[in-house]
Amino acid sequence: MCGIVGYIGTREAFPIIINGLKRLEYRGYDSAGVAISNNGQMGIYKIKGKVSQLEDAVKKTDIMGTIGIGHTRWATHGAPNDINAHPHKSMNGKFVVVHNGIIENYSVLKKRLTARHYTFVSQTDTEVLANLIEYIYLFAKISAEDAVRFALSKVQGAYGIAVICTDEPDKIIAARKSSPLVLGIGVDEYFVASDATPFVEYTNQVVYLDNDTLAVISRNGLSIKTIKNVPVTPEITEINFDFDEIEKGGFPDFMLKEIYEQPHSITDTLRGRVYMQENEINIGGLLDVMPRLMNARRMIIVGCGTSWHAGLLGEYLFEEYARIPVEVEYASEFRYRNPIINSEDVVIAISQSGETADTLAAIQLAKKCGACVLGICNVVGSSIARETHAGVYTHAGPEIGVASTKAFTAQVSVLAMIALMVGRAKYNIKPVQYHQLLNELTDVPKKVEEVLTTADKIKHVAELYKDSPNFIYLGRGCYYPIALEGALKLKEISYIHAEGYPAAEMKHGPIALIDDKMPVVVIAAKDKSYEKIVNNIQEVKARKGIVIAVVTKGDTIISQMADYVLEVPEFETAIGAMITVIPLQLLSYYIAVMRGCNVDQPRNLAKSVTVE
Ligand code: M6R
């Protein structure tokens, strides 16, 4: 969480940093701040609230300077307020620091610094780091770079930092451990940021900083060393970035834009991988690990939130087509158990951002145990993408709304491709059936398109139930993960309490909640458990619950029982089932908007959860 931007060059730094921070607000948005250095003077401007509030607050101030650092915060230590907002200045004003991550041993360090007469104004761990760097710098009389390096050797936890020293004002020192940092290399100018979006209009030359490395950028160049002071040759990558992808493109919110992008994002995910004529799936990134996949004793899928839900659908697909036993684990639970994993296991880590701290730690654990670890990530060059043995990018394009939508359908598309590819390679699927399955997969985008045309009906249902304090979501088989995802979407953006349940589990407790005020969303498109779900709907109706059912177009049975039906086009298998999430995404979106919620930046959340 938290976004960092730094600039050094020939242009005015403030507008570049402010615009960059706006693009990083998906990482946190409870406070914002910028420090600008101008002829040895350091100006710090920070505020509780969003980046635009900071911009408004300093509108009348003349902020000049061609070097600066900025931060948009998701609070960990200390409430969101002006004082706890970054940048943080060291006690004697020698260092200014922005930080993404958590300094776990900050209280021990703070005690030691207090014993050396350091005082603190904020409750943050970052101010402790700023003071630690300054203490070392003044005490040891070493360069700012060495002081930062030495201080970091005393720190436990995660950090992506950018630091300016007022005695050496023509450089930015940046370092990372477990929190991402990317450097941008322009002409006579350099950038540092949590991802490349803040500087894509200035340069496409980037260097992804590795863990435990420290970079010094000045107008004259860039140098990178490990935290142990060993020089590293910067590896420059050229990124292709479509600028339109990070704009709203006429939509009122990123979330709605991203929901509507799904026909394209799924197509992009399948493109160059599914070959209908050849009746083949070819995923370049997996060629080397195919034997391990085919011979896997077991698959363990790890992820968090929506990515975990995609994993649950993956379980269904892998067991059905690849006939490999699957376990799906919350990364945060998996990493702290003592799981039994060995070299015959394949671990698949799913993450939109590729930066989720728990998922990253789960990968490291699995690698240590000898498993083959694959990543399914959306963000190119992200930590998870680089930490895994092999992987597949989802190609969904930047997802900026905090609620994950297009990333989910892209993740499920990738899982379907892998499950089918392995299933076919193991001769579990005959060529004719394989062709039908590929057809179903490549048909998903146009079916999603069709569901999107029903938005008005969904909006109408949203209007009716936007004030309900609770919702229940039910599904069986492959619709159970969809029910969980529908419930998560609703709660995270509308703040309505929602529970997702396997429909048959309802009788074991949740049925007690049902009365004439409880909307129950049932995913009931036709599949092999259709009759069973019809029974479950009857059970809800018998208790006067309000049934909103997602059904196959033309369904006449459920239409007569349910209070409202949301239709989706027909499909045959669990692969097509992913389209049933679209009405649920739209339902949550409209309810949240009608309740006046900020759907792109819901309270207390951040897009990229880089703290555990
Ligand atoms: O970037 P990741 O996919 O690893 O993120 C995992 C979760 O934090 C994420 O899916 C979260 O649950 C979303 N806000 C759900 O919409």
XYZ file of C-alpha atoms and ligand atoms in Angstrom:
628
model
C 0.000 0.000 0.000
C 0.994 3.666 -0.366
C 2.308 5.156 -3.568
C 5.616 6.922 -4.076
C 6.766 9.249 -6.832
C 10.109 11.034 -7.164
C 11.430 13.297 -9.901
C 14.759 14.880 -10.726
C 15.398 16.679 -14.006
C 14.902 19.968 -15.759
C 11.122 20.450 -15.440
C 9.110 21.706 -12.490
C 8.785 18.700 -10.210
C 5.556 19.554 -8.360
C 3.017 19.039 -11.185
C 4.749 15.862 -12.321
C 4.639 14.448 -8.804
C 1.026 15.488 -8.181
C -0.171 13.917 -11.422
C 1.868 10.824 -10.708
C 0.372 10.506 -7.234
C -3.129 10.717 -8.675
C -2.345 7.641 -10.754
C -1.069 5.842 -7.696
C -4.081 6.564 -5.517
C -5.225 2.996 -6.082
C -2.465 2.157 -3.586
C -3.922 4.304 -0.812
C -5.662 7.623 -0.550
C -6.049 8.709 3.050
C -3.394 11.438 2.948
C -0.951 12.911 0.489
C 2.236 14.944 0.541
C 5.064 16.318 -1.556
C 8.548 17.616 -0.708
C 10.256 19.911 -3.226
C 13.866 20.957 -3.006
C 14.765 24.346 -4.489
C 18.232 25.874 -4.152
C 18.880 24.074 -0.901
C 15.444 24.972 0.556
C 13.079 22.104 1.251
C 9.352 22.799 1.063
C 7.007 20.133 2.450
C 3.275 20.216 1.694
C 1.061 17.507 3.145
C -2.514 16.994 4.126
C -5.048 14.441 5.283
C -7.180 13.507 2.276
C -6.769 12.847 -1.393
C -4.134 14.184 -3.753
C -6.654 16.614 -5.275
C -7.243 18.083 -1.800
C -3.522 18.656 -1.432
C -3.478 20.292 -4.853
C -6.332 22.602 -3.818
C -4.701 23.423 -0.498
C -1.481 24.681 -2.145
C -3.138 26.354 -5.147
C -2.013 29.802 -4.058
C 1.524 28.745 -3.113
C 4.338 29.215 -5.562
C 6.061 25.846 -5.508
C 9.242 25.818 -7.559
C 11.978 23.238 -7.875
C 13.129 20.504 -10.194
C 13.628 17.781 -7.620
C 11.044 16.305 -5.327
C 9.359 13.301 -3.805
C 5.695 12.599 -3.059
C 3.472 10.079 -1.355
C -0.139 8.944 -1.239
C -0.856 7.031 1.941
C -2.761 4.020 3.238
C -2.266 4.292 6.987
C -0.520 1.525 8.887
C 1.111 3.261 11.866
C -0.813 6.303 13.058
C -4.213 7.614 11.995
C -4.619 9.418 8.703
C -3.936 13.083 9.561
C -1.750 15.961 8.415
C 1.085 15.088 10.769
C 1.260 11.400 9.927
C 1.124 12.167 6.200
C 4.415 11.696 4.340
C 7.023 13.036 3.534
C 8.609 12.817 6.970
C 11.482 15.034 7.965
C 14.233 13.976 10.347
C 14.528 15.930 13.587
C 17.354 18.204 12.383
C 15.843 18.570 8.951
C 18.671 16.811 7.108
C 16.544 14.085 5.520
C 13.108 13.866 3.976
C 11.629 10.410 3.423
C 8.614 8.851 1.729
C 7.979 5.200 2.477
C 5.740 2.361 1.370
C 5.774 -0.664 3.678
C 6.168 -1.351 7.370
C 9.245 -1.048 9.558
C 8.484 -3.909 11.928
C 11.141 -3.114 14.530
C 10.296 0.574 14.593
C 9.458 0.670 18.294
C 12.867 -0.749 19.302
C 14.599 1.720 16.985
C 12.450 4.557 18.293
C 13.394 3.721 21.883
C 17.095 3.747 20.982
C 16.798 7.047 19.157
C 14.805 8.551 22.030
C 17.646 7.546 24.361
C 19.883 9.591 22.058
C 17.595 12.619 22.485
C 15.646 12.235 19.292
C 12.073 13.482 19.464
C 9.189 12.532 17.184
C 6.190 14.463 15.974
C 4.214 11.696 14.271
C 3.134 8.169 15.162
C 4.675 6.716 12.036
C 7.374 4.126 11.547
C 8.655 6.255 8.655
C 9.675 9.145 10.886
C 11.709 6.635 12.885
C 13.509 5.661 9.692
C 14.144 9.301 8.768
C 15.643 9.920 12.194
C 17.675 6.735 12.117
C 19.224 7.742 8.798
C 19.989 11.211 10.134
C 21.442 9.909 13.385
C 23.802 7.585 11.498
C 24.692 10.333 9.000
C 25.613 12.854 11.707
C 27.239 10.401 14.077
C 29.350 8.510 11.520
C 29.955 11.533 9.262
C 29.352 9.493 6.137
C 27.610 10.245 2.842
C 23.826 10.337 2.648
C 23.880 7.202 0.489
C 25.961 5.283 3.017
C 23.775 6.517 5.868
C 20.647 5.242 4.108
C 22.325 1.926 3.364
C 23.543 1.517 6.921
C 20.159 2.473 8.379
C 18.394 -0.056 6.165
C 20.698 -2.778 7.428
C 19.199 -2.127 10.887
C 15.625 -2.281 9.695
C 13.290 -5.290 9.686
C 10.216 -5.260 7.521
C 9.251 -4.023 4.102
C 10.114 -0.785 2.410
C 10.125 1.098 -0.815
C 11.620 4.495 -0.003
C 12.711 7.700 -1.664
C 14.971 10.001 0.315
C 16.411 13.466 -0.198
C 19.247 14.788 1.946
C 19.302 18.586 2.266
C 23.126 18.580 2.329
C 23.216 16.705 -0.996
C 20.083 18.119 -2.609
C 20.818 17.083 -6.173
C 19.988 13.440 -5.788
C 17.250 11.069 -4.751
C 18.182 7.888 -2.956
C 15.691 5.080 -3.483
C 15.706 1.583 -2.033
C 13.397 -1.372 -1.815
C 12.720 -4.575 0.051
C 9.396 -6.317 -0.621
C 7.666 -3.101 -1.770
C 7.911 -2.297 -5.462
C 9.919 0.548 -7.008
C 10.460 1.315 -10.669
C 12.915 3.840 -12.081
C 12.108 5.784 -15.242
C 14.970 6.994 -17.412
C 14.262 10.041 -19.552
C 16.506 12.567 -21.289
C 18.281 14.532 -18.543
C 15.616 13.418 -16.115
C 14.839 10.463 -13.875
C 11.770 9.209 -12.104
C 11.140 6.787 -9.314
C 7.697 5.430 -8.513
C 5.767 2.487 -7.105
C 4.798 1.576 -10.652
C 5.458 3.072 -14.063
C 2.120 4.886 -14.508
C 3.297 8.244 -13.062
C 5.891 8.702 -15.798
C 4.627 6.825 -18.866
C 4.132 10.032 -20.814
C 7.780 11.019 -20.283
C 9.649 7.791 -20.908
C 9.180 4.133 -21.727
C 12.636 3.132 -20.454
C 12.332 1.583 -17.026
C 14.439 -0.285 -14.526
C 12.599 -2.528 -12.057
C 14.552 -2.243 -8.845
C 15.281 -5.642 -7.280
C 14.768 -6.485 -3.655
C 17.571 -5.326 -1.363
C 18.933 -2.801 -3.809
C 19.508 0.913 -3.521
C 19.586 3.407 -6.392
C 20.951 6.918 -6.497
C 19.477 9.128 -9.199
C 20.790 12.559 -10.071
C 20.486 14.743 -13.171
C 23.686 13.148 -14.437
C 22.796 9.544 -14.090
C 21.814 6.525 -12.181
C 23.739 4.052 -10.063
C 22.415 0.918 -8.408
C 24.027 -1.153 -5.686
C 22.863 -3.913 -3.419
C 22.217 -3.063 0.210
C 25.585 -4.726 0.819
C 27.202 -2.147 -1.498
C 27.867 -4.390 -4.497
C 27.365 -2.509 -7.808
C 24.528 -3.755 -10.014
C 24.264 -3.091 -13.756
C 20.835 -1.540 -14.407
C 18.710 -3.703 -16.666
C 16.660 -1.354 -18.828
C 13.277 -2.597 -20.029
C 11.148 -0.880 -22.642
C 7.494 -0.795 -21.674
C 4.563 -0.457 -24.050
C 1.861 1.535 -22.445
C -1.386 2.666 -23.918
C -2.046 5.988 -22.216
C -5.812 5.670 -22.752
C -5.808 2.640 -20.503
C -5.234 4.753 -17.431
C -7.883 7.355 -18.287
C -11.613 6.953 -17.643
C -12.457 7.187 -21.345
C -15.872 8.807 -20.871
C -17.016 6.513 -18.045
C -17.927 8.093 -14.700
C -15.669 5.698 -12.789
C -12.812 3.323 -13.485
C -14.842 0.438 -12.089
C -17.603 0.830 -14.658
C -15.058 1.291 -17.420
C -13.283 -1.862 -16.322
C -16.534 -3.861 -16.166
C -17.295 -2.762 -19.725
C -13.768 -3.534 -20.882
C -14.194 -7.236 -20.179
C -15.076 -8.365 -23.703
C -11.733 -6.838 -24.759
C -9.687 -7.818 -21.753
C -10.743 -11.467 -22.038
C -10.024 -11.412 -25.776
C -6.593 -9.913 -25.084
C -5.925 -12.608 -22.510
C -6.770 -15.380 -24.992
C -5.081 -13.727 -27.963
C -2.048 -15.550 -29.330
C -2.701 -18.450 -26.984
C -5.855 -20.182 -28.227
C -5.636 -21.453 -31.825
C -9.039 -22.628 -32.987
C -7.937 -23.944 -36.366
C -5.071 -25.923 -34.930
C -7.305 -27.001 -32.020
C -4.513 -25.963 -29.693
C -3.610 -23.813 -26.738
C -0.068 -22.562 -26.647
C 1.148 -20.548 -23.688
C 4.778 -19.636 -24.284
C 5.533 -18.960 -20.628
C 4.590 -22.506 -19.630
C 6.439 -24.559 -22.240
C 9.423 -25.254 -20.009
C 7.295 -26.357 -17.080
C 4.747 -28.477 -18.973
C 6.277 -31.790 -17.810
C 5.991 -30.602 -14.185
C 2.420 -29.556 -14.739
C 1.462 -32.840 -16.385
C 3.103 -34.887 -13.667
C 1.966 -32.745 -10.766
C 0.913 -34.838 -7.784
C -1.164 -31.931 -6.564
C -1.823 -28.300 -7.311
C -2.038 -25.656 -4.667
C -3.563 -22.372 -5.732
C -2.809 -19.377 -3.506
C -4.199 -15.859 -3.623
C -6.183 -13.279 -1.678
C -9.611 -11.713 -2.135
C -10.894 -11.871 -5.685
C -7.797 -13.724 -6.844
C -8.596 -16.431 -4.304
C -12.112 -16.651 -5.737
C -10.635 -17.093 -9.217
C -8.531 -19.877 -7.687
C -11.687 -21.633 -6.451
C -13.025 -21.640 -9.993
C -9.599 -22.871 -11.098
C -9.955 -25.822 -8.722
C -13.146 -26.766 -10.450
C -11.549 -26.490 -13.894
C -8.329 -28.356 -13.023
C -10.146 -31.233 -11.386
C -12.598 -31.470 -14.248
C -10.170 -31.294 -17.162
C -6.613 -31.879 -15.950
C -7.697 -34.435 -13.324
C -5.168 -33.129 -10.837
C -6.130 -32.791 -7.164
C -6.280 -29.138 -6.184
C -6.195 -27.216 -2.927
C -7.007 -23.534 -2.848
C -5.464 -21.584 -0.024
C -5.635 -18.055 1.303
C -2.025 -16.950 0.917
C -2.151 -15.320 4.343
C -3.066 -18.639 6.029
C -0.852 -20.839 3.912
C 2.299 -18.860 4.652
C 1.971 -19.195 8.414
C 1.143 -22.883 8.536
C 3.731 -25.566 8.112
C 2.283 -26.876 4.856
C 3.451 -30.190 3.461
C 4.767 -29.364 0.008
C 7.330 -31.126 -2.116
C 8.885 -31.088 -5.551
C 5.969 -32.951 -7.135
C 3.604 -30.143 -6.228
C 2.797 -27.203 -8.445
C 1.838 -23.987 -6.716
C -0.077 -21.385 -8.710
C -0.044 -17.883 -7.248
C -2.759 -15.569 -8.558
C -2.486 -11.821 -8.160
C -3.719 -8.881 -10.193
C -1.160 -6.473 -8.789
C 1.625 -9.007 -8.451
C 2.574 -7.223 -5.243
C 0.310 -8.718 -2.564
C 2.609 -9.303 0.406
C 0.966 -12.520 1.621
C 0.937 -14.070 -1.850
C 4.576 -13.161 -2.326
C 5.491 -14.780 0.997
C 3.492 -17.904 0.086
C 5.510 -18.172 -3.136
C 8.776 -17.884 -1.263
C 7.711 -20.632 1.119
C 6.610 -22.928 -1.713
C 9.888 -22.381 -3.553
C 11.852 -23.216 -0.436
C 9.971 -26.510 -0.224
C 10.931 -27.375 -3.798
C 7.571 -26.878 -5.521
C 7.335 -25.543 -9.045
C 5.726 -22.119 -8.650
C 3.706 -20.445 -11.391
C 2.322 -16.926 -11.334
C -0.830 -15.537 -12.900
C -0.382 -11.771 -12.724
C -1.739 -8.748 -14.474
C 1.012 -6.244 -13.773
C 3.996 -6.856 -16.003
C 7.315 -6.897 -14.184
C 5.631 -7.060 -10.765
C 7.348 -8.746 -7.829
C 5.268 -11.931 -8.074
C 5.835 -12.183 -11.816
C 9.554 -12.021 -11.183
C 9.606 -14.302 -8.163
C 7.899 -17.321 -9.789
C 9.545 -20.051 -11.897
C 7.164 -19.463 -14.798
C 3.932 -17.682 -15.383
C 1.230 -16.230 -17.516
C 0.248 -12.587 -17.735
C -3.463 -11.902 -17.867
C -3.186 -8.939 -20.282
C -6.325 -7.348 -18.805
C -4.733 -3.896 -18.951
C -4.319 -1.665 -15.893
C -7.064 -2.206 -13.329
C -7.415 0.994 -11.350
C -10.735 0.622 -9.522
C -10.055 -0.953 -6.142
C -12.760 -3.554 -6.747
C -11.346 -6.198 -9.012
C -13.533 -6.934 -12.038
C -11.742 -7.453 -15.340
C -8.786 -9.024 -13.547
C -11.101 -11.766 -12.235
C -12.441 -12.823 -15.635
C -8.931 -12.645 -17.095
C -7.567 -14.829 -14.275
C -10.313 -17.392 -14.808
C -9.589 -17.341 -18.559
C -5.939 -18.119 -17.882
C -6.824 -20.900 -15.439
C -9.185 -22.370 -18.024
C -6.441 -22.294 -20.669
C -3.937 -24.029 -18.391
C -6.465 -26.645 -17.227
C -7.441 -27.433 -20.817
C -3.866 -27.451 -22.074
C -2.771 -29.881 -19.369
C -5.934 -31.969 -19.731
C -5.350 -32.342 -23.450
C -1.644 -33.105 -23.028
C -2.626 -35.875 -20.605
C -5.174 -37.195 -23.128
C -8.029 -36.614 -20.678
C -9.864 -34.611 -23.322
C -10.583 -35.959 -26.790
C -9.963 -33.675 -29.804
C -13.669 -33.132 -30.519
C -14.506 -32.234 -26.951
C -11.397 -30.057 -26.845
C -12.621 -28.133 -29.845
C -15.997 -27.549 -28.177
C -14.285 -26.344 -25.017
C -12.048 -23.953 -26.947
C -15.152 -22.677 -28.680
C -16.823 -22.059 -25.374
C -13.783 -20.206 -24.097
C -13.431 -17.991 -27.145
C -17.174 -17.285 -27.062
C -16.970 -15.811 -23.570
C -16.220 -12.224 -24.706
C -19.303 -11.961 -26.888
C -21.485 -13.441 -24.150
C -20.100 -10.905 -21.690
C -20.977 -8.228 -24.241
C -24.539 -9.544 -24.307
C -24.839 -9.465 -20.506
C -23.633 -5.866 -20.508
C -26.620 -4.905 -22.647
C -28.907 -5.878 -19.740
C -27.462 -3.179 -17.467
C -30.740 -1.251 -17.220
C -32.573 -4.189 -15.712
C -29.777 -4.681 -13.194
C -29.908 -0.979 -12.367
C -33.630 -1.311 -11.683
C -33.036 -4.138 -9.179
C -30.249 -2.060 -7.598
C -32.658 0.823 -7.116
C -35.122 -1.450 -5.286
C -32.638 -3.005 -2.860
C -29.948 -0.351 -2.426
C -31.058 0.272 1.157
C -31.055 -3.337 2.318
C -28.591 -3.723 5.174
C -27.809 -7.353 4.290
C -27.576 -9.588 1.230
C -27.016 -13.321 0.841
C -25.413 -14.817 -2.274
C -25.875 -18.504 -3.047
C -24.366 -20.798 -5.661
C -23.501 -24.459 -6.107
C -20.458 -26.016 -7.773
C -18.672 -23.527 -9.972
C -21.226 -20.864 -9.019
C -20.159 -20.952 -5.391
C -16.973 -18.911 -6.086
C -19.146 -16.559 -8.139
C -21.460 -16.143 -5.121
C -18.450 -15.325 -2.946
C -17.194 -12.839 -5.507
C -20.616 -11.190 -5.830
C -20.814 -10.777 -2.048
C -17.274 -9.379 -1.842
C -17.988 -6.852 -4.605
C -21.087 -5.633 -2.813
C -19.548 -5.261 0.624
C -16.320 -3.632 -0.439
C -17.854 -0.833 -2.467
C -21.315 -0.275 -0.955
C -20.552 -1.159 2.717
C -23.597 -3.451 2.787
C -23.063 -6.636 4.731
C -23.134 -9.559 2.301
C -22.424 -13.277 2.720
C -21.618 -15.773 -0.008
C -22.556 -19.395 0.687
C -22.678 -22.742 -1.094
C -26.438 -22.998 -1.633
C -26.760 -26.384 0.068
C -25.036 -25.055 3.194
C -27.884 -22.612 3.709
C -29.804 -25.184 5.725
C -26.941 -25.495 8.151
C -27.347 -22.030 9.579
C -27.776 -19.041 7.248
C -31.387 -19.946 6.465
C -32.195 -18.502 9.895
C -31.384 -15.059 8.477
C -33.987 -15.235 5.758
C -37.138 -13.178 6.082
C -39.190 -10.944 3.806
C -36.505 -8.229 3.913
C -33.538 -10.351 2.888
C -32.441 -10.154 -0.764
C -30.951 -13.503 -1.754
C -28.965 -13.479 -4.975
C -28.881 -16.982 -6.428
C -26.598 -17.929 -9.296
C -28.839 -20.441 -11.028
C -27.783 -20.670 -14.669
C -28.441 -24.114 -16.130
C -25.946 -26.806 -15.242
C -25.966 -30.276 -13.736
C -27.150 -29.041 -10.336
C -30.001 -27.000 -11.781
C -32.746 -29.031 -10.057
C -30.972 -28.733 -6.746
C -30.696 -24.967 -6.993
C -34.378 -24.793 -7.912
C -35.054 -26.561 -4.599
C -32.849 -24.074 -2.782
C -34.795 -21.202 -4.320
C -38.039 -22.819 -3.136
C -36.586 -23.006 0.356
C -35.771 -19.296 0.296
C -39.210 -18.430 -1.051
C -40.882 -20.584 1.635
C -39.265 -18.220 4.174
C -40.410 -15.163 2.209
C -36.884 -14.241 1.089
C -36.512 -11.963 -1.943
C -34.907 -13.985 -4.722
C -32.807 -12.250 -7.357
C -31.719 -15.067 -9.648
C -29.062 -15.105 -12.334
C -30.532 -17.492 -14.887
C -29.948 -18.804 -18.371
C -31.759 -16.734 -20.972
C -35.234 -18.132 -21.610
C -35.468 -19.972 -18.275
C -39.164 -20.323 -17.515
C -39.023 -22.367 -14.303
C -37.002 -20.050 -12.083
C -38.581 -16.976 -13.676
C -41.856 -18.033 -12.084
C -40.409 -18.486 -8.625
C -37.885 -15.687 -8.342
C -38.787 -12.083 -7.647
C -36.340 -10.886 -10.296
C -34.269 -12.672 -12.876
C -31.072 -11.417 -14.472
C -30.465 -13.311 -17.683
C -27.175 -14.520 -19.126
C -26.684 -16.290 -22.467
C -26.538 -20.067 -22.532
C -23.228 -21.885 -22.030
C -22.277 -25.518 -21.547
C -19.520 -25.841 -18.979
C -17.782 -24.246 -16.014
C -15.645 -22.314 -18.506
C -18.631 -20.290 -19.654
C -19.810 -19.923 -16.057
C -17.505 -16.953 -15.521
C -20.024 -14.753 -17.355
C -22.435 -15.051 -14.408
C -20.187 -12.706 -12.435
C -20.976 -9.782 -14.766
C -24.533 -9.085 -13.492
C -23.181 -9.261 -9.932
C -20.420 -6.748 -10.688
C -22.978 -4.381 -12.180
C -25.446 -4.898 -9.326
C -22.798 -3.934 -6.752
C -21.641 -1.026 -8.864
C -25.112 0.498 -9.223
C -26.023 -0.062 -5.577
C -22.796 1.600 -4.441
C -23.257 4.574 -6.764
C -26.883 4.996 -5.642
C -25.699 5.002 -2.031
C -23.269 7.788 -2.862
C -20.140 5.675 -2.331
C -16.825 6.261 -4.037
C -16.649 3.022 -5.996
C -13.098 3.459 -7.240
C -11.677 4.259 -3.845
C -13.790 2.594 -1.162
C -13.032 3.467 2.443
C -10.222 1.650 4.271
C -9.066 -0.215 1.170
C -6.177 -0.041 -1.249
C -5.655 -1.737 -4.553
C -2.273 -3.164 -3.865
C -1.954 -4.777 -0.436
C 1.778 -4.729 0.130
C 1.536 -5.171 3.876
C 0.494 -8.404 5.521
O -3.551 -7.815 -6.478
P -4.164 -9.054 -5.927
O -4.977 -9.788 -6.908
O -3.148 -9.963 -5.262
O -5.138 -8.548 -4.788
C -5.829 -9.440 -3.971
C -6.926 -8.740 -3.219
O -6.406 -7.724 -2.420
C -7.984 -8.146 -4.153
O -8.513 -9.097 -5.010
C -9.115 -7.505 -3.332
O -9.816 -8.487 -2.643
C -10.024 -6.685 -4.238
N -10.297 -5.424 -3.637
C -11.324 -7.351 -4.501
O -12.130 -6.584 -5.323
